[in-house]
Amino acid sequence: MSEVAEGQMVLGDIEVRRVVEVDRFPLPAATITPDVPDEVWRDNEDWLAPDHWDPAGGDAFAAIQTWVLRSEGKTVLVDTGIGNGRVRPGVPAFEHLDTDYLDRLAAAGVRPEDVDVVINTHLHGDHIGWNTRDEGGSWVPTFPNASYLIPAADHAYFGPERGDAVRVDNRYGFADSIAPVVRAGQAVLWEGTHRVDSHLSLEAAPGHTPGSAVLRLASGSDRAVFTGDLFHVPVQILEPCCGSAFCEDPKEAARSRVRVLGRAADEAELVFPAHFGGSGAVEVRRAGGKFGISRWAS
């Protein structure tokens, strides 16, 4: 791995950058990870603060961001954030945002028409919003030339057929951020595993949602895994059996977390969670029957 600029690195033949839509989004730590003992936060204050946790106020901080990969001449986006102008009654903080996300993409050298592949690791609203944009009062794909890789299990779980069975905080994203992509013929529904190219592959990691997935990278001697919402905050690496308040199936999510962490530790995969602030990516190691953090990478 070579680090070439702030927010950018090269893994094998693949360039990785991140584009932040919302930085330091506050979430009460006791609410987002209710099963993590308070002493775990306190015992690790020296490195959790200030990027990941405010000891005085008790808030954990999440970044809403996209990982941008350049692989085999193609531009790949991993998750697309919240989006502008959304109706989100279940999440007031996401209502009618007006961010400069597309300008930030442009500053990273990415125009909407340049994107070849969009990967939604799962279909929660803060991972799919910029799939589409408002054009004359209608939602249309933001990335007109891209294939959108969407987990089939989540497509079924969050689709309109389930109606009010979908939690209110996840009920509105499908209509404005997924359905228009399907209607445009740009959606690819996949299950199990899916090969993106010779370096990148998707693998099911259910629990957070039925279709939650991780993206694995292997190029040269470098390995990485983009884990979506398997982890919301770094203490979940230390306490992988502790889920978040947003998990649809907490027990299954914990099993996926432990499995992914074990492989990352054993195969030296750099871990890229969707919401970590600070350096954003982390190396993990086995620590007895749990896991620890070897170093942060940027």
mmCIF file of C-alpha atoms in Angstrom:
data_model
loop_
_atom_site.group_PDB
_atom_site.id
_atom_site.type_symbol
_atom_site.label_atom_id
_atom_site.label_comp_id
_atom_site.label_asym_id
_atom_site.label_seq_id
_atom_site.Cartn_x
_atom_site.Cartn_y
_atom_site.Cartn_z
ATOM 1 C CA MET A 1 0.000 0.000 0.000
ATOM 2 C CA SER A 2 1.244 3.487 -0.820
ATOM 3 C CA GLU A 3 -0.296 6.664 0.562
ATOM 4 C CA VAL A 4 -0.214 9.375 -2.088
ATOM 5 C CA ALA A 5 -2.353 12.258 -0.795
ATOM 6 C CA GLU A 6 -4.711 13.160 1.993
ATOM 7 C CA GLY A 7 -7.832 11.019 1.667
ATOM 8 C CA GLN A 8 -6.279 8.968 -1.126
ATOM 9 C CA MET A 9 -4.213 5.794 -1.276
ATOM 10 C CA VAL A 10 -3.133 3.168 -3.761
ATOM 11 C CA LEU A 11 -3.679 -0.527 -3.091
ATOM 12 C CA GLY A 12 -1.934 -2.599 -5.721
ATOM 13 C CA ASP A 13 -3.180 -1.181 -8.999
ATOM 14 C CA ILE A 14 -6.266 0.436 -7.467
ATOM 15 C CA GLU A 15 -6.635 4.044 -6.412
ATOM 16 C CA VAL A 16 -8.924 4.597 -3.413
ATOM 17 C CA ARG A 17 -10.337 7.970 -2.403
ATOM 18 C CA ARG A 18 -13.184 9.043 -0.219
ATOM 19 C CA VAL A 19 -15.705 11.793 -0.758
ATOM 20 C CA VAL A 20 -17.450 12.994 2.390
ATOM 21 C CA GLU A 21 -21.045 14.202 2.187
ATOM 22 C CA VAL A 22 -21.569 14.917 5.911
ATOM 23 C CA ASP A 23 -18.733 14.866 8.440
ATOM 24 C CA ARG A 24 -19.035 14.281 12.208
ATOM 25 C CA PHE A 25 -22.736 13.410 12.185
ATOM 26 C CA PRO A 26 -23.544 13.067 15.919
ATOM 27 C CA LEU A 27 -25.258 9.985 17.330
ATOM 28 C CA PRO A 28 -25.679 9.265 21.065
ATOM 29 C CA ALA A 29 -23.212 6.442 21.728
ATOM 30 C CA ALA A 30 -25.473 4.787 24.305
ATOM 31 C CA THR A 31 -28.289 4.716 21.751
ATOM 32 C CA ILE A 32 -26.432 3.666 18.619
ATOM 33 C CA THR A 33 -24.558 0.821 20.356
ATOM 34 C CA PRO A 34 -26.658 0.052 23.438
ATOM 35 C CA ASP A 35 -24.840 -3.210 24.240
ATOM 36 C CA VAL A 36 -21.357 -1.676 24.384
ATOM 37 C CA PRO A 37 -20.494 -1.061 28.052
ATOM 38 C CA ASP A 38 -19.724 2.562 28.875
ATOM 39 C CA GLU A 39 -16.333 1.524 30.251
ATOM 40 C CA VAL A 40 -15.266 0.334 26.796
ATOM 41 C CA TRP A 41 -15.701 3.879 25.510
ATOM 42 C CA ARG A 42 -13.996 5.334 28.597
ATOM 43 C CA ASP A 43 -11.089 2.886 28.540
ATOM 44 C CA ASN A 44 -10.317 3.839 24.933
ATOM 45 C CA GLU A 45 -10.886 7.567 25.190
ATOM 46 C CA ASP A 46 -7.273 8.351 24.289
ATOM 47 C CA TRP A 47 -7.790 7.292 20.667
ATOM 48 C CA LEU A 48 -11.579 7.524 20.264
ATOM 49 C CA ALA A 49 -11.613 11.255 20.987
ATOM 50 C CA PRO A 50 -11.986 13.545 19.183
ATOM 51 C CA ASP A 51 -12.554 11.849 15.810
ATOM 52 C CA HIS A 52 -14.999 9.157 16.898
ATOM 53 C CA TRP A 53 -16.437 10.174 20.266
ATOM 54 C CA ASP A 54 -17.109 13.191 22.467
ATOM 55 C CA PRO A 55 -16.495 12.096 26.072
ATOM 56 C CA ALA A 56 -18.212 15.186 27.484
ATOM 57 C CA GLY A 57 -21.427 14.964 25.487
ATOM 58 C CA GLY A 58 -21.502 11.221 24.909
ATOM 59 C CA ASP A 59 -21.985 11.471 21.155
ATOM 60 C CA ALA A 60 -20.326 9.141 18.681
ATOM 61 C CA PHE A 61 -19.482 10.682 15.318
ATOM 62 C CA ALA A 62 -20.269 9.158 11.943
ATOM 63 C CA ALA A 63 -19.093 10.259 8.534
ATOM 64 C CA ILE A 64 -21.508 9.902 5.626
ATOM 65 C CA GLN A 65 -19.197 9.217 2.706
ATOM 66 C CA THR A 66 -18.489 7.438 -0.550
ATOM 67 C CA TRP A 67 -15.419 5.384 -1.339
ATOM 68 C CA VAL A 68 -14.254 6.020 -4.914
ATOM 69 C CA LEU A 69 -12.208 3.256 -6.534
ATOM 70 C CA ARG A 70 -10.371 3.362 -9.863
ATOM 71 C CA SER A 71 -9.935 -0.215 -11.021
ATOM 72 C CA GLU A 72 -9.102 -1.577 -14.463
ATOM 73 C CA GLY A 73 -9.859 1.773 -16.078
ATOM 74 C CA LYS A 74 -13.290 2.042 -14.451
ATOM 75 C CA THR A 75 -14.658 4.305 -11.738
ATOM 76 C CA VAL A 76 -16.517 2.515 -8.959
ATOM 77 C CA LEU A 77 -18.499 4.221 -6.177
ATOM 78 C CA VAL A 78 -19.117 2.356 -2.928
ATOM 79 C CA ASP A 79 -22.331 3.761 -1.378
ATOM 80 C CA THR A 80 -23.808 7.122 -2.273
ATOM 81 C CA GLY A 81 -24.830 8.852 0.943
ATOM 82 C CA ILE A 82 -28.068 10.632 1.832
ATOM 83 C CA GLY A 83 -28.812 12.792 -1.198
ATOM 84 C CA ASN A 84 -30.409 16.208 -1.553
ATOM 85 C CA GLY A 85 -34.069 17.112 -1.315
ATOM 86 C CA ARG A 86 -35.284 13.872 0.256
ATOM 87 C CA VAL A 87 -38.444 13.372 2.251
ATOM 88 C CA ARG A 88 -37.374 11.401 5.334
ATOM 89 C CA PRO A 89 -39.973 11.723 8.110
ATOM 90 C CA GLY A 90 -38.329 8.899 10.048
ATOM 91 C CA VAL A 91 -34.950 10.670 10.062
ATOM 92 C CA PRO A 92 -35.466 14.438 10.359
ATOM 93 C CA ALA A 93 -31.729 15.125 10.078
ATOM 94 C CA PHE A 94 -31.817 13.677 6.550
ATOM 95 C CA GLU A 95 -34.789 15.790 5.421
ATOM 96 C CA HIS A 96 -34.275 18.127 2.473
ATOM 97 C CA LEU A 97 -30.497 18.274 2.617
ATOM 98 C CA ASP A 98 -28.686 20.605 0.256
ATOM 99 C CA THR A 99 -25.038 19.588 0.184
ATOM 100 C CA ASP A 100 -22.276 20.100 -2.366
ATOM 101 C CA TYR A 101 -21.638 16.368 -2.738
ATOM 102 C CA LEU A 102 -21.462 16.437 -6.534
ATOM 103 C CA ASP A 103 -18.970 19.296 -6.368
ATOM 104 C CA ARG A 104 -16.876 17.215 -3.977
ATOM 105 C CA LEU A 105 -17.014 14.308 -6.404
ATOM 106 C CA ALA A 106 -15.898 16.674 -9.168
ATOM 107 C CA ALA A 107 -13.001 17.870 -6.991
ATOM 108 C CA ALA A 108 -11.972 14.199 -6.760
ATOM 109 C CA GLY A 109 -11.984 14.053 -10.559
ATOM 110 C CA VAL A 110 -15.340 12.284 -10.923
ATOM 111 C CA ARG A 111 -18.161 13.604 -13.094
ATOM 112 C CA PRO A 112 -21.500 11.746 -12.948
ATOM 113 C CA GLU A 113 -21.079 10.513 -16.518
ATOM 114 C CA ASP A 114 -17.650 9.068 -15.652
ATOM 115 C CA VAL A 115 -18.993 6.537 -13.140
ATOM 116 C CA ASP A 116 -19.116 2.963 -14.422
ATOM 117 C CA VAL A 117 -20.310 1.052 -11.344
ATOM 118 C CA VAL A 118 -22.264 2.046 -8.244
ATOM 119 C CA ILE A 119 -22.250 -0.417 -5.344
ATOM 120 C CA ASN A 120 -24.896 -0.132 -2.639
ATOM 121 C CA THR A 121 -23.612 -2.285 0.222
ATOM 122 C CA HIS A 122 -27.192 -2.274 1.544
ATOM 123 C CA LEU A 123 -30.321 -0.198 1.091
ATOM 124 C CA HIS A 124 -30.510 2.009 4.159
ATOM 125 C CA GLY A 125 -31.192 5.607 3.187
ATOM 126 C CA ASP A 126 -27.720 6.963 3.983
ATOM 127 C CA HIS A 127 -26.145 4.594 1.450
ATOM 128 C CA ILE A 128 -28.381 5.112 -1.577
ATOM 129 C CA GLY A 129 -29.378 8.791 -1.692
ATOM 130 C CA TRP A 130 -27.164 10.007 -4.499
ATOM 131 C CA ASN A 131 -28.182 7.052 -6.651
ATOM 132 C CA THR A 132 -30.626 9.581 -8.069
ATOM 133 C CA ARG A 133 -31.146 13.323 -8.435
ATOM 134 C CA ASP A 134 -34.156 15.534 -9.013
ATOM 135 C CA GLU A 135 -34.678 16.511 -12.634
ATOM 136 C CA GLY A 136 -37.752 18.624 -13.256
ATOM 137 C CA GLY A 137 -39.639 17.092 -10.352
ATOM 138 C CA SER A 138 -38.719 13.482 -11.170
ATOM 139 C CA TRP A 139 -36.005 11.267 -9.706
ATOM 140 C CA VAL A 140 -33.521 10.075 -12.330
ATOM 141 C CA PRO A 141 -30.206 8.170 -12.009
ATOM 142 C CA THR A 142 -27.398 10.546 -11.056
ATOM 143 C CA PHE A 143 -24.862 8.387 -12.881
ATOM 144 C CA PRO A 144 -26.330 7.807 -16.343
ATOM 145 C CA ASN A 145 -23.698 5.358 -17.601
ATOM 146 C CA ALA A 146 -23.346 3.251 -14.467
ATOM 147 C CA SER A 147 -24.518 -0.196 -13.520
ATOM 148 C CA TYR A 148 -25.949 -0.148 -10.000
ATOM 149 C CA LEU A 149 -25.149 -3.313 -8.032
ATOM 150 C CA ILE A 150 -28.000 -3.851 -5.566
ATOM 151 C CA PRO A 151 -28.374 -6.798 -3.165
ATOM 152 C CA ALA A 152 -31.434 -8.778 -4.269
ATOM 153 C CA ALA A 153 -32.383 -9.608 -0.668
ATOM 154 C CA ASP A 154 -32.549 -5.917 0.248
ATOM 155 C CA HIS A 155 -34.438 -5.097 -2.941
ATOM 156 C CA ALA A 156 -37.139 -7.487 -1.783
ATOM 157 C CA TYR A 157 -36.988 -6.502 1.890
ATOM 158 C CA PHE A 158 -37.306 -2.734 1.391
ATOM 159 C CA GLY A 159 -39.541 -2.830 -1.671
ATOM 160 C CA PRO A 160 -43.095 -1.469 -1.771
ATOM 161 C CA GLU A 161 -44.654 -4.919 -1.356
ATOM 162 C CA ARG A 162 -43.759 -4.870 2.358
ATOM 163 C CA GLY A 163 -45.337 -1.477 2.930
ATOM 164 C CA ASP A 164 -45.596 -0.495 6.586
ATOM 165 C CA ALA A 165 -43.629 -3.587 7.639
ATOM 166 C CA VAL A 166 -40.512 -1.572 6.740
ATOM 167 C CA ARG A 167 -39.306 0.591 9.634
ATOM 168 C CA VAL A 168 -40.298 4.203 9.142
ATOM 169 C CA ASP A 169 -36.667 5.359 9.038
ATOM 170 C CA ASN A 170 -36.091 3.108 6.006
ATOM 171 C CA ARG A 171 -39.484 3.358 4.340
ATOM 172 C CA TYR A 172 -39.006 6.176 1.856
ATOM 173 C CA GLY A 173 -35.635 5.577 0.224
ATOM 174 C CA PHE A 174 -36.707 2.801 -2.105
ATOM 175 C CA ALA A 175 -39.170 4.978 -4.033
ATOM 176 C CA ASP A 176 -36.805 7.854 -4.754
ATOM 177 C CA SER A 177 -33.393 6.146 -4.792
ATOM 178 C CA ILE A 178 -33.871 2.554 -5.997
ATOM 179 C CA ALA A 179 -37.047 2.328 -8.087
ATOM 180 C CA PRO A 180 -35.906 5.004 -10.594
ATOM 181 C CA VAL A 181 -32.664 3.086 -11.194
ATOM 182 C CA VAL A 182 -34.616 -0.116 -11.789
ATOM 183 C CA ARG A 183 -36.995 1.649 -14.200
ATOM 184 C CA ALA A 184 -33.996 3.029 -16.116
ATOM 185 C CA GLY A 185 -32.676 -0.500 -16.634
ATOM 186 C CA GLN A 186 -29.447 0.244 -14.764
ATOM 187 C CA ALA A 187 -29.957 -2.045 -11.746
ATOM 188 C CA VAL A 188 -28.158 -5.370 -11.371
ATOM 189 C CA LEU A 189 -29.654 -7.469 -8.595
ATOM 190 C CA TRP A 190 -27.215 -10.012 -7.202
ATOM 191 C CA GLU A 191 -27.089 -12.557 -4.385
ATOM 192 C CA GLY A 192 -24.427 -14.710 -2.738
ATOM 193 C CA THR A 193 -21.306 -13.388 -4.455
ATOM 194 C CA HIS A 194 -20.726 -11.130 -7.442
ATOM 195 C CA ARG A 195 -17.505 -10.484 -9.346
ATOM 196 C CA VAL A 196 -17.094 -6.785 -10.207
ATOM 197 C CA ASP A 197 -13.746 -7.195 -11.972
ATOM 198 C CA SER A 198 -10.573 -9.217 -11.521
ATOM 199 C CA HIS A 199 -9.693 -7.244 -8.348
ATOM 200 C CA LEU A 200 -13.094 -6.579 -6.781
ATOM 201 C CA SER A 201 -15.818 -8.949 -5.593
ATOM 202 C CA LEU A 202 -18.967 -8.632 -3.531
ATOM 203 C CA GLU A 203 -19.889 -11.104 -0.813
ATOM 204 C CA ALA A 204 -23.038 -11.357 1.278
ATOM 205 C CA ALA A 205 -22.618 -10.399 4.950
ATOM 206 C CA PRO A 206 -26.219 -10.375 6.228
ATOM 207 C CA GLY A 207 -27.628 -9.179 9.494
ATOM 208 C CA HIS A 208 -27.498 -5.412 9.442
ATOM 209 C CA THR A 209 -29.955 -5.870 6.601
ATOM 210 C CA PRO A 210 -30.882 -9.135 4.854
ATOM 211 C CA GLY A 211 -28.754 -8.197 1.856
ATOM 212 C CA SER A 212 -25.850 -6.415 3.539
ATOM 213 C CA ALA A 213 -22.612 -7.022 1.684
ATOM 214 C CA VAL A 214 -18.882 -6.416 1.826
ATOM 215 C CA LEU A 215 -16.657 -5.564 -1.112
ATOM 216 C CA ARG A 216 -13.316 -7.357 -1.193
ATOM 217 C CA LEU A 217 -10.252 -5.950 -2.959
ATOM 218 C CA ALA A 218 -7.218 -7.984 -3.965
ATOM 219 C CA SER A 219 -4.524 -6.382 -6.110
ATOM 220 C CA GLY A 220 -0.875 -7.359 -6.048
ATOM 221 C CA SER A 221 0.016 -8.057 -2.432
ATOM 222 C CA ASP A 222 -2.618 -5.641 -1.075
ATOM 223 C CA ARG A 223 -5.924 -6.729 0.399
ATOM 224 C CA ALA A 224 -8.868 -4.685 1.661
ATOM 225 C CA VAL A 225 -12.517 -5.075 2.580
ATOM 226 C CA PHE A 226 -15.183 -2.368 2.397
ATOM 227 C CA THR A 227 -17.599 -3.361 5.126
ATOM 228 C CA GLY A 228 -20.616 -1.093 4.763
ATOM 229 C CA ASP A 229 -22.451 -0.943 8.088
ATOM 230 C CA LEU A 230 -21.008 -4.045 9.710
ATOM 231 C CA PHE A 231 -19.346 -1.412 11.910
ATOM 232 C CA HIS A 232 -20.789 1.978 12.766
ATOM 233 C CA VAL A 233 -18.198 2.905 15.392
ATOM 234 C CA PRO A 234 -14.687 1.596 16.145
ATOM 235 C CA VAL A 235 -15.612 0.048 19.488
ATOM 236 C CA GLN A 236 -17.500 -2.622 17.526
ATOM 237 C CA ILE A 237 -14.107 -3.940 16.415
ATOM 238 C CA LEU A 238 -13.223 -4.402 20.071
ATOM 239 C CA GLU A 239 -16.701 -5.766 20.899
ATOM 240 C CA PRO A 240 -17.857 -7.440 17.662
ATOM 241 C CA CYS A 241 -20.828 -9.154 19.290
ATOM 242 C CA CYS A 242 -22.344 -5.736 20.000
ATOM 243 C CA GLY A 243 -24.528 -4.521 17.179
ATOM 244 C CA SER A 244 -26.044 -1.159 16.387
ATOM 245 C CA ALA A 245 -29.573 0.070 16.923
ATOM 246 C CA PHE A 246 -30.038 -0.057 13.149
ATOM 247 C CA CYS A 247 -29.428 -3.788 12.668
ATOM 248 C CA GLU A 248 -32.410 -5.719 11.317
ATOM 249 C CA ASP A 249 -31.037 -9.018 12.731
ATOM 250 C CA PRO A 250 -28.452 -8.249 15.452
ATOM 251 C CA LYS A 251 -27.371 -11.857 16.006
ATOM 252 C CA GLU A 252 -26.769 -12.495 12.319
ATOM 253 C CA ALA A 253 -24.953 -9.163 12.039
ATOM 254 C CA ALA A 254 -22.643 -10.184 14.894
ATOM 255 C CA ARG A 255 -21.805 -13.443 13.138
ATOM 256 C CA SER A 256 -20.980 -11.553 9.952
ATOM 257 C CA ARG A 257 -18.850 -9.073 11.885
ATOM 258 C CA VAL A 258 -16.789 -11.778 13.571
ATOM 259 C CA ARG A 259 -16.315 -13.667 10.297
ATOM 260 C CA VAL A 260 -15.203 -10.573 8.374
ATOM 261 C CA LEU A 261 -12.891 -9.423 11.176
ATOM 262 C CA GLY A 262 -11.310 -12.868 11.399
ATOM 263 C CA ARG A 263 -10.459 -12.920 7.720
ATOM 264 C CA ALA A 264 -9.239 -9.313 7.814
ATOM 265 C CA ALA A 265 -6.892 -10.126 10.698
ATOM 266 C CA ASP A 266 -5.654 -13.392 9.206
ATOM 267 C CA GLU A 267 -5.147 -12.106 5.648
ATOM 268 C CA ALA A 268 -3.992 -8.543 6.437
ATOM 269 C CA GLU A 269 -7.009 -6.929 4.824
ATOM 270 C CA LEU A 270 -7.307 -3.202 5.403
ATOM 271 C CA VAL A 271 -10.825 -2.520 6.709
ATOM 272 C CA PHE A 272 -12.860 0.360 5.229
ATOM 273 C CA PRO A 273 -16.106 0.850 7.197
ATOM 274 C CA ALA A 274 -18.754 3.110 5.707
ATOM 275 C CA HIS A 275 -18.970 5.596 8.569
ATOM 276 C CA PHE A 276 -15.625 5.879 10.334
ATOM 277 C CA GLY A 277 -14.280 9.398 10.502
ATOM 278 C CA GLY A 278 -10.697 10.304 11.184
ATOM 279 C CA SER A 279 -8.377 8.250 9.017
ATOM 280 C CA GLY A 280 -11.295 6.143 7.825
ATOM 281 C CA ALA A 281 -9.517 2.817 7.328
ATOM 282 C CA VAL A 282 -8.002 0.489 9.889
ATOM 283 C CA GLU A 283 -5.820 -2.584 10.240
ATOM 284 C CA VAL A 284 -7.073 -5.154 12.736
ATOM 285 C CA ARG A 285 -5.471 -7.989 14.677
ATOM 286 C CA ARG A 286 -6.633 -10.839 16.840
ATOM 287 C CA ALA A 287 -6.523 -10.027 20.557
ATOM 288 C CA GLY A 288 -7.272 -13.157 22.556
ATOM 289 C CA GLY A 289 -10.821 -14.135 21.744
ATOM 290 C CA LYS A 290 -11.600 -10.669 20.380
ATOM 291 C CA PHE A 291 -9.959 -8.181 18.032
ATOM 292 C CA GLY A 292 -7.853 -5.073 18.339
ATOM 293 C CA ILE A 293 -6.688 -2.225 16.138
ATOM 294 C CA SER A 294 -3.128 -2.371 14.813
ATOM 295 C CA ARG A 295 -3.060 1.008 13.102
ATOM 296 C CA TRP A 296 -5.124 3.571 11.241
ATOM 297 C CA ALA A 297 -4.420 4.266 7.592
ATOM 298 C CA SER A 298 -5.407 7.239 5.462
#
